[in-house]
PDB file of C-alpha atoms and ligand atoms in Angstrom:
ATOM      1  CA  MET A 212     100.439  47.650 151.516  1.00  0.00           C
ATOM      2  CA  HIS A 213     101.157  45.899 154.848  1.00  0.00           C
ATOM      3  CA  GLY A 214     104.887  46.122 154.161  1.00  0.00           C
ATOM      4  CA  ASP A 215     104.648  49.931 154.249  1.00  0.00           C
ATOM      5  CA  ILE A 216     103.638  49.879 157.904  1.00  0.00           C
ATOM      6  CA  ALA A 217     106.421  50.367 160.446  1.00  0.00           C
ATOM      7  CA  GLU A 218     104.304  49.511 163.476  1.00  0.00           C
ATOM      8  CA  VAL A 219     100.698  48.574 164.175  1.00  0.00           C
ATOM      9  CA  LEU A 220      99.371  50.925 166.869  1.00  0.00           C
ATOM     10  CA  PHE A 221      95.793  49.644 167.127  1.00  0.00           C
ATOM     11  CA  SER A 222      94.775  46.214 165.872  1.00  0.00           C
ATOM     12  CA  ALA A 223      91.367  45.489 164.351  1.00  0.00           C
ATOM     13  CA  GLN A 224      90.427  43.875 167.671  1.00  0.00           C
ATOM     14  CA  ASP A 225      91.594  46.910 169.709  1.00  0.00           C
ATOM     15  CA  ILE A 226      89.527  49.158 167.452  1.00  0.00           C
ATOM     16  CA  HIS A 227      86.458  46.924 167.618  1.00  0.00           C
ATOM     17  CA  LYS A 228      86.510  46.875 171.435  1.00  0.00           C
ATOM     18  CA  ARG A 229      87.008  50.612 171.730  1.00  0.00           C
ATOM     19  CA  VAL A 230      84.295  51.432 169.181  1.00  0.00           C
ATOM     20  CA  GLN A 231      81.844  49.191 171.011  1.00  0.00           C
ATOM     21  CA  ALA A 232      82.625  51.040 174.251  1.00  0.00           C
ATOM     22  CA  LEU A 233      82.148  54.420 172.574  1.00  0.00           C
ATOM     23  CA  GLY A 234      78.817  53.248 171.169  1.00  0.00           C
ATOM     24  CA  ARG A 235      77.659  52.192 174.643  1.00  0.00           C
ATOM     25  CA  GLN A 236      78.728  55.524 176.121  1.00  0.00           C
ATOM     26  CA  ILE A 237      76.933  57.517 173.409  1.00  0.00           C
ATOM     27  CA  SER A 238      73.803  55.353 173.747  1.00  0.00           C
ATOM     28  CA  ASN A 239      73.721  55.949 177.499  1.00  0.00           C
ATOM     29  CA  ASP A 240      74.226  59.694 177.093  1.00  0.00           C
ATOM     30  CA  LEU A 241      71.500  59.970 174.470  1.00  0.00           C
ATOM     31  CA  ALA A 242      69.115  58.206 176.839  1.00  0.00           C
ATOM     32  CA  GLY A 243      66.668  57.349 174.070  1.00  0.00           C
ATOM     33  CA  ARG A 244      66.753  60.773 172.418  1.00  0.00           C
ATOM     34  CA  GLU A 245      67.072  60.557 168.630  1.00  0.00           C
ATOM     35  CA  ALA A 246      70.338  61.998 167.293  1.00  0.00           C
ATOM     36  CA  VAL A 247      71.712  62.718 163.864  1.00  0.00           C
ATOM     37  CA  VAL A 248      75.109  61.037 163.542  1.00  0.00           C
ATOM     38  CA  LEU A 249      77.093  63.085 161.047  1.00  0.00           C
ATOM     39  CA  ALA A 250      80.151  61.605 159.314  1.00  0.00           C
ATOM     40  CA  LEU A 251      82.932  63.861 158.055  1.00  0.00           C
ATOM     41  CA  LEU A 252      84.136  62.450 154.748  1.00  0.00           C
ATOM     42  CA  LYS A 253      86.214  60.740 153.806  1.00  0.00           C
ATOM     43  CA  GLY A 254      88.355  59.610 156.707  1.00  0.00           C
ATOM     44  CA  SER A 255      85.601  58.729 159.147  1.00  0.00           C
ATOM     45  CA  VAL A 256      83.627  56.321 156.958  1.00  0.00           C
ATOM     46  CA  LEU A 257      84.950  53.062 158.429  1.00  0.00           C
ATOM     47  CA  PHE A 258      84.800  54.331 162.003  1.00  0.00           C
ATOM     48  CA  PHE A 259      81.349  55.807 161.388  1.00  0.00           C
ATOM     49  CA  SER A 260      79.899  52.613 159.941  1.00  0.00           C
ATOM     50  CA  ASP A 261      81.088  50.584 162.930  1.00  0.00           C
ATOM     51  CA  LEU A 262      80.127  53.261 165.448  1.00  0.00           C
ATOM     52  CA  VAL A 263      76.515  53.670 164.305  1.00  0.00           C
ATOM     53  CA  ARG A 264      76.048  49.913 164.539  1.00  0.00           C
ATOM     54  CA  SER A 265      77.275  50.015 168.134  1.00  0.00           C
ATOM     55  CA  ILE A 266      74.805  52.764 169.126  1.00  0.00           C
ATOM     56  CA  ASP A 267      71.708  51.214 170.633  1.00  0.00           C
ATOM     57  CA  ALA A 268      69.417  54.212 170.202  1.00  0.00           C
ATOM     58  CA  PRO A 269      67.390  55.687 167.345  1.00  0.00           C
ATOM     59  CA  VAL A 270      69.644  57.667 165.020  1.00  0.00           C
ATOM     60  CA  LYS A 271      69.566  59.272 161.608  1.00  0.00           C
ATOM     61  CA  VAL A 272      72.753  59.440 159.561  1.00  0.00           C
ATOM     62  CA  ASP A 273      74.072  62.269 157.443  1.00  0.00           C
ATOM     63  CA  PHE A 274      77.318  63.364 155.814  1.00  0.00           C
ATOM     64  CA  ALA A 275      79.483  66.455 155.425  1.00  0.00           C
ATOM     65  CA  TRP A 276      82.712  66.923 153.518  1.00  0.00           C
ATOM     66  CA  ALA A 277      85.201  69.511 154.686  1.00  0.00           C
ATOM     67  CA  SER A 278      88.479  70.496 153.106  1.00  0.00           C
ATOM     68  CA  SER A 279      91.212  73.018 153.844  1.00  0.00           C
ATOM     69  CA  TYR A 280      91.809  75.838 151.427  1.00  0.00           C
ATOM     70  CA  GLY A 281      95.470  76.263 150.661  1.00  0.00           C
ATOM     71  CA  SER A 282      98.060  77.039 148.080  1.00  0.00           C
ATOM     72  CA  GLY A 283     100.567  74.390 147.089  1.00  0.00           C
ATOM     73  CA  THR A 284     101.349  72.122 149.985  1.00  0.00           C
ATOM     74  CA  THR A 285     100.549  74.595 152.739  1.00  0.00           C
ATOM     75  CA  SER A 286      97.095  74.912 154.205  1.00  0.00           C
ATOM     76  CA  SER A 287      95.717  78.373 154.875  1.00  0.00           C
ATOM     77  CA  GLY A 288      93.849  76.917 157.801  1.00  0.00           C
ATOM     78  CA  GLN A 289      90.506  77.966 156.305  1.00  0.00           C
ATOM     79  CA  ILE A 290      88.002  75.154 156.158  1.00  0.00           C
ATOM     80  CA  HIS A 291      85.524  74.905 153.337  1.00  0.00           C
ATOM     81  CA  LEU A 292      82.459  72.700 153.745  1.00  0.00           C
ATOM     82  CA  LYS A 293      82.162  71.103 150.318  1.00  0.00           C
ATOM     83  CA  VAL A 294      79.131  69.023 151.176  1.00  0.00           C
ATOM     84  CA  PHE A 295      76.550  70.161 153.656  1.00  0.00           C
ATOM     85  CA  PRO A 296      74.236  67.846 155.537  1.00  0.00           C
ATOM     86  CA  GLU A 297      70.993  67.395 153.632  1.00  0.00           C
ATOM     87  CA  GLY A 298      68.665  66.788 156.527  1.00  0.00           C
ATOM     88  CA  ASP A 299      67.115  69.476 158.681  1.00  0.00           C
ATOM     89  CA  LEU A 300      69.255  69.846 161.788  1.00  0.00           C
ATOM     90  CA  ARG A 301      67.264  72.627 163.457  1.00  0.00           C
ATOM     91  CA  GLY A 302      66.729  71.854 167.116  1.00  0.00           C
ATOM     92  CA  ARG A 303      68.420  68.480 166.732  1.00  0.00           C
ATOM     93  CA  THR A 304      71.042  66.638 168.722  1.00  0.00           C
ATOM     94  CA  VAL A 305      73.976  66.012 166.371  1.00  0.00           C
ATOM     95  CA  VAL A 306      76.984  63.768 166.973  1.00  0.00           C
ATOM     96  CA  VAL A 307      79.785  64.791 164.594  1.00  0.00           C
ATOM     97  CA  VAL A 308      82.137  61.880 163.855  1.00  0.00           C
ATOM     98  CA  ASP A 309      85.667  62.232 162.546  1.00  0.00           C
ATOM     99  CA  ASP A 310      88.626  59.895 162.296  1.00  0.00           C
ATOM    100  CA  ILE A 311      91.251  62.186 163.795  1.00  0.00           C
ATOM    101  CA  LEU A 312      91.466  65.435 165.719  1.00  0.00           C
ATOM    102  CA  ASP A 313      94.694  67.084 164.626  1.00  0.00           C
ATOM    103  CA  THR A 314      94.968  70.908 164.630  1.00  0.00           C
ATOM    104  CA  GLY A 315      91.257  70.960 165.477  1.00  0.00           C
ATOM    105  CA  ARG A 316      90.367  73.413 162.706  1.00  0.00           C
ATOM    106  CA  THR A 317      88.083  71.051 160.807  1.00  0.00           C
ATOM    107  CA  LEU A 318      86.015  69.949 163.775  1.00  0.00           C
ATOM    108  CA  ASP A 319      85.861  73.453 165.229  1.00  0.00           C
ATOM    109  CA  THR A 320      84.579  74.892 161.940  1.00  0.00           C
ATOM    110  CA  VAL A 321      82.066  72.123 161.375  1.00  0.00           C
ATOM    111  CA  VAL A 322      80.679  72.354 164.913  1.00  0.00           C
ATOM    112  CA  ARG A 323      80.256  76.134 164.655  1.00  0.00           C
ATOM    113  CA  ARG A 324      78.519  75.917 161.321  1.00  0.00           C
ATOM    114  CA  ILE A 325      76.239  73.078 162.343  1.00  0.00           C
ATOM    115  CA  ARG A 326      75.165  75.235 165.280  1.00  0.00           C
ATOM    116  CA  GLU A 327      75.072  78.665 163.651  1.00  0.00           C
ATOM    117  CA  GLU A 328      73.931  77.892 160.102  1.00  0.00           C
ATOM    118  CA  HIS A 329      72.014  74.663 160.579  1.00  0.00           C
ATOM    119  CA  GLY A 330      70.476  75.463 163.962  1.00  0.00           C
ATOM    120  CA  ALA A 331      71.410  72.268 165.807  1.00  0.00           C
ATOM    121  CA  THR A 332      70.956  72.856 169.527  1.00  0.00           C
ATOM    122  CA  ASP A 333      73.075  70.059 170.973  1.00  0.00           C
ATOM    123  CA  VAL A 334      76.277  69.267 169.078  1.00  0.00           C
ATOM    124  CA  ARG A 335      78.630  66.574 170.359  1.00  0.00           C
ATOM    125  CA  THR A 336      81.864  65.356 168.836  1.00  0.00           C
ATOM    126  CA  CYS A 337      83.352  61.886 168.562  1.00  0.00           C
ATOM    127  CA  VAL A 338      86.817  61.179 167.161  1.00  0.00           C
ATOM    128  CA  LEU A 339      88.667  57.897 166.942  1.00  0.00           C
ATOM    129  CA  LEU A 340      92.147  59.395 167.355  1.00  0.00           C
ATOM    130  CA  ASP A 341      93.252  62.494 169.237  1.00  0.00           C
ATOM    131  CA  LYS A 342      96.635  63.915 168.219  1.00  0.00           C
ATOM    132  CA  GLN A 343      96.745  66.461 171.032  1.00  0.00           C
ATOM    133  CA  ALA A 344     100.321  67.585 170.324  1.00  0.00           C
ATOM    134  CA  ARG A 345      99.214  69.154 167.029  1.00  0.00           C
ATOM    135  CA  ARG A 346      96.299  71.196 168.358  1.00  0.00           C
ATOM    136  CA  SER A 347      96.129  74.853 167.297  1.00  0.00           C
ATOM    137  CA  VAL A 348      92.475  75.475 168.174  1.00  0.00           C
ATOM    138  CA  ASP A 349      91.072  75.078 171.668  1.00  0.00           C
ATOM    139  CA  ILE A 350      88.749  72.119 171.144  1.00  0.00           C
ATOM    140  CA  ARG A 351      88.272  68.767 172.854  1.00  0.00           C
ATOM    141  CA  ALA A 352      86.126  65.943 171.587  1.00  0.00           C
ATOM    142  CA  ASP A 353      83.293  64.741 173.788  1.00  0.00           C
ATOM    143  CA  TYR A 354      84.170  61.139 172.911  1.00  0.00           C
ATOM    144  CA  THR A 355      87.668  59.935 172.009  1.00  0.00           C
ATOM    145  CA  GLY A 356      88.818  56.490 170.966  1.00  0.00           C
ATOM    146  CA  PHE A 357      92.564  56.671 171.503  1.00  0.00           C
ATOM    147  CA  PRO A 358      95.158  59.388 172.128  1.00  0.00           C
ATOM    148  CA  VAL A 359      97.964  59.163 169.586  1.00  0.00           C
ATOM    149  CA  ASP A 360     101.464  60.626 169.384  1.00  0.00           C
ATOM    150  CA  ASP A 361     102.481  62.963 166.583  1.00  0.00           C
ATOM    151  CA  VAL A 362     103.289  60.196 164.116  1.00  0.00           C
ATOM    152  CA  PHE A 363     102.002  59.595 160.578  1.00  0.00           C
ATOM    153  CA  VAL A 364      99.172  57.103 160.951  1.00  0.00           C
ATOM    154  CA  VAL A 365      97.157  55.338 158.262  1.00  0.00           C
ATOM    155  CA  GLY A 366      94.494  52.652 158.092  1.00  0.00           C
ATOM    156  CA  TYR A 367      90.863  52.183 159.138  1.00  0.00           C
ATOM    157  CA  GLY A 368      89.888  55.223 157.053  1.00  0.00           C
ATOM    158  CA  LEU A 369      93.067  57.269 157.517  1.00  0.00           C
ATOM    159  CA  ASP A 370      95.030  57.810 154.346  1.00  0.00           C
ATOM    160  CA  TYR A 371      98.200  58.940 152.701  1.00  0.00           C
ATOM    161  CA  ALA A 372      97.387  60.313 149.207  1.00  0.00           C
ATOM    162  CA  ASP A 373      94.032  58.498 149.466  1.00  0.00           C
ATOM    163  CA  ARG A 374      95.725  55.120 149.987  1.00  0.00           C
ATOM    164  CA  TYR A 375      95.772  52.726 152.961  1.00  0.00           C
ATOM    165  CA  ARG A 376      92.221  53.619 154.073  1.00  0.00           C
ATOM    166  CA  ASN A 377      91.211  49.951 153.710  1.00  0.00           C
ATOM    167  CA  LEU A 378      93.751  48.584 156.187  1.00  0.00           C
ATOM    168  CA  PRO A 379      91.723  46.967 158.991  1.00  0.00           C
ATOM    169  CA  TYR A 380      94.158  48.295 161.629  1.00  0.00           C
ATOM    170  CA  ILE A 381      95.867  51.644 162.316  1.00  0.00           C
ATOM    171  CA  GLY A 382      99.610  51.796 161.901  1.00  0.00           C
ATOM    172  CA  VAL A 383     102.550  54.121 161.473  1.00  0.00           C
ATOM    173  CA  LEU A 384     103.527  54.627 157.842  1.00  0.00           C
ATOM    174  CA  LYS A 385     107.218  54.116 157.079  1.00  0.00           C
ATOM    175  CA  PRO A 386     108.825  57.524 156.346  1.00  0.00           C
ATOM    176  CA  GLU A 387     110.217  56.284 153.011  1.00  0.00           C
ATOM    177  CA  CYS A 388     106.612  55.914 151.809  1.00  0.00           C
ATOM    178  CA  TYR A 389     105.923  59.645 152.048  1.00  0.00           C
ATOM    179  CA  GLN A 390     109.406  61.210 151.876  1.00  0.00           C
ATOM    180  CA  SER A 391     111.077  61.394 148.499  1.00  0.00           C
TER     181      SER A 391
HETATM  182  C1  PRP B 279      91.620  64.851 157.965  1.00  0.00           C
HETATM  183  C2  PRP B 279      90.774  64.171 159.005  1.00  0.00           C
HETATM  184  C3  PRP B 279      90.062  65.305 159.693  1.00  0.00           C
HETATM  185  C4  PRP B 279      91.027  66.456 159.550  1.00  0.00           C
HETATM  186  C5  PRP B 279      91.717  66.692 160.856  1.00  0.00           C
HETATM  187  O1  PRP B 279      90.848  65.082 156.823  1.00  0.00           O
HETATM  188  O2  PRP B 279      89.864  63.264 158.421  1.00  0.00           O
HETATM  189  O3  PRP B 279      88.835  65.623 159.059  1.00  0.00           O
HETATM  190  O4  PRP B 279      91.995  66.088 158.553  1.00  0.00           O
HETATM  191  O5  PRP B 279      92.638  67.721 160.746  1.00  0.00           O
HETATM  192  P1  PRP B 279      92.542  69.073 161.559  1.00  0.00           P
HETATM  193  O6  PRP B 279      92.181  68.731 162.981  1.00  0.00           O
HETATM  194  O7  PRP B 279      93.959  69.609 161.440  1.00  0.00           O
HETATM  195  O8  PRP B 279      91.539  69.953 160.907  1.00  0.00           O
HETATM  196  P2  PRP B 279      91.476  65.320 155.385  1.00  0.00           P
HETATM  197  O9  PRP B 279      91.398  66.782 155.047  1.00  0.00           O
HETATM  198  O10 PRP B 279      92.839  64.683 155.300  1.00  0.00           O
HETATM  199  O11 PRP B 279      90.454  64.585 154.439  1.00  0.00           O
HETATM  200  P3  PRP B 279      89.962  63.054 154.445  1.00  0.00           P
HETATM  201  O12 PRP B 279      89.078  62.893 155.658  1.00  0.00           O
HETATM  202  O13 PRP B 279      89.194  62.943 153.177  1.00  0.00           O
HETATM  203  O14 PRP B 279      91.170  62.159 154.493  1.00  0.00           O
END
């Protein structure tokens, strides 16, 4: 597993420090108001579990699972919410957490639907990685861990074919691992 990594971009210690800082920032901004922290499965689970423990404010947790519709290997760009949050979000402050902001389609769709269909009044977004070069939708996260170049990254929740999510760091996957 480790041998498939060309370069470590963010060590476990880098991630820990940055997540703690994000947690402090979110806690300050919430100013004691209770928020629902909503994880987008599956990629955000490691980030989410560390982030909620770094938020020093009352929170509830919930989950959503989004996927892109597509045919073959190409995505149509349409996002389907496979799992909806179970709790009542009407009038709530919601912090949507994802591992990476890429084209922006997933986060954009989720934020709209949380507002329009679930009635949340204050929706904020928190992503660990921001791959700005790939953006096709005009969206910026309210909280960002690290900007990242347009390289294939895995680890700390990020996968290739559902593998490498359990690496404790984030690294660049060697091209021979995903090119045949
Ligand atoms: C990844 C990632 C984000 C989304 C970002 O999810 O976790 O949710 O893609 O891409 P976008 O900005 O282009 O929409 P993926 O569909 O790979 O599922 P996973 O979280 O289960 O790995």
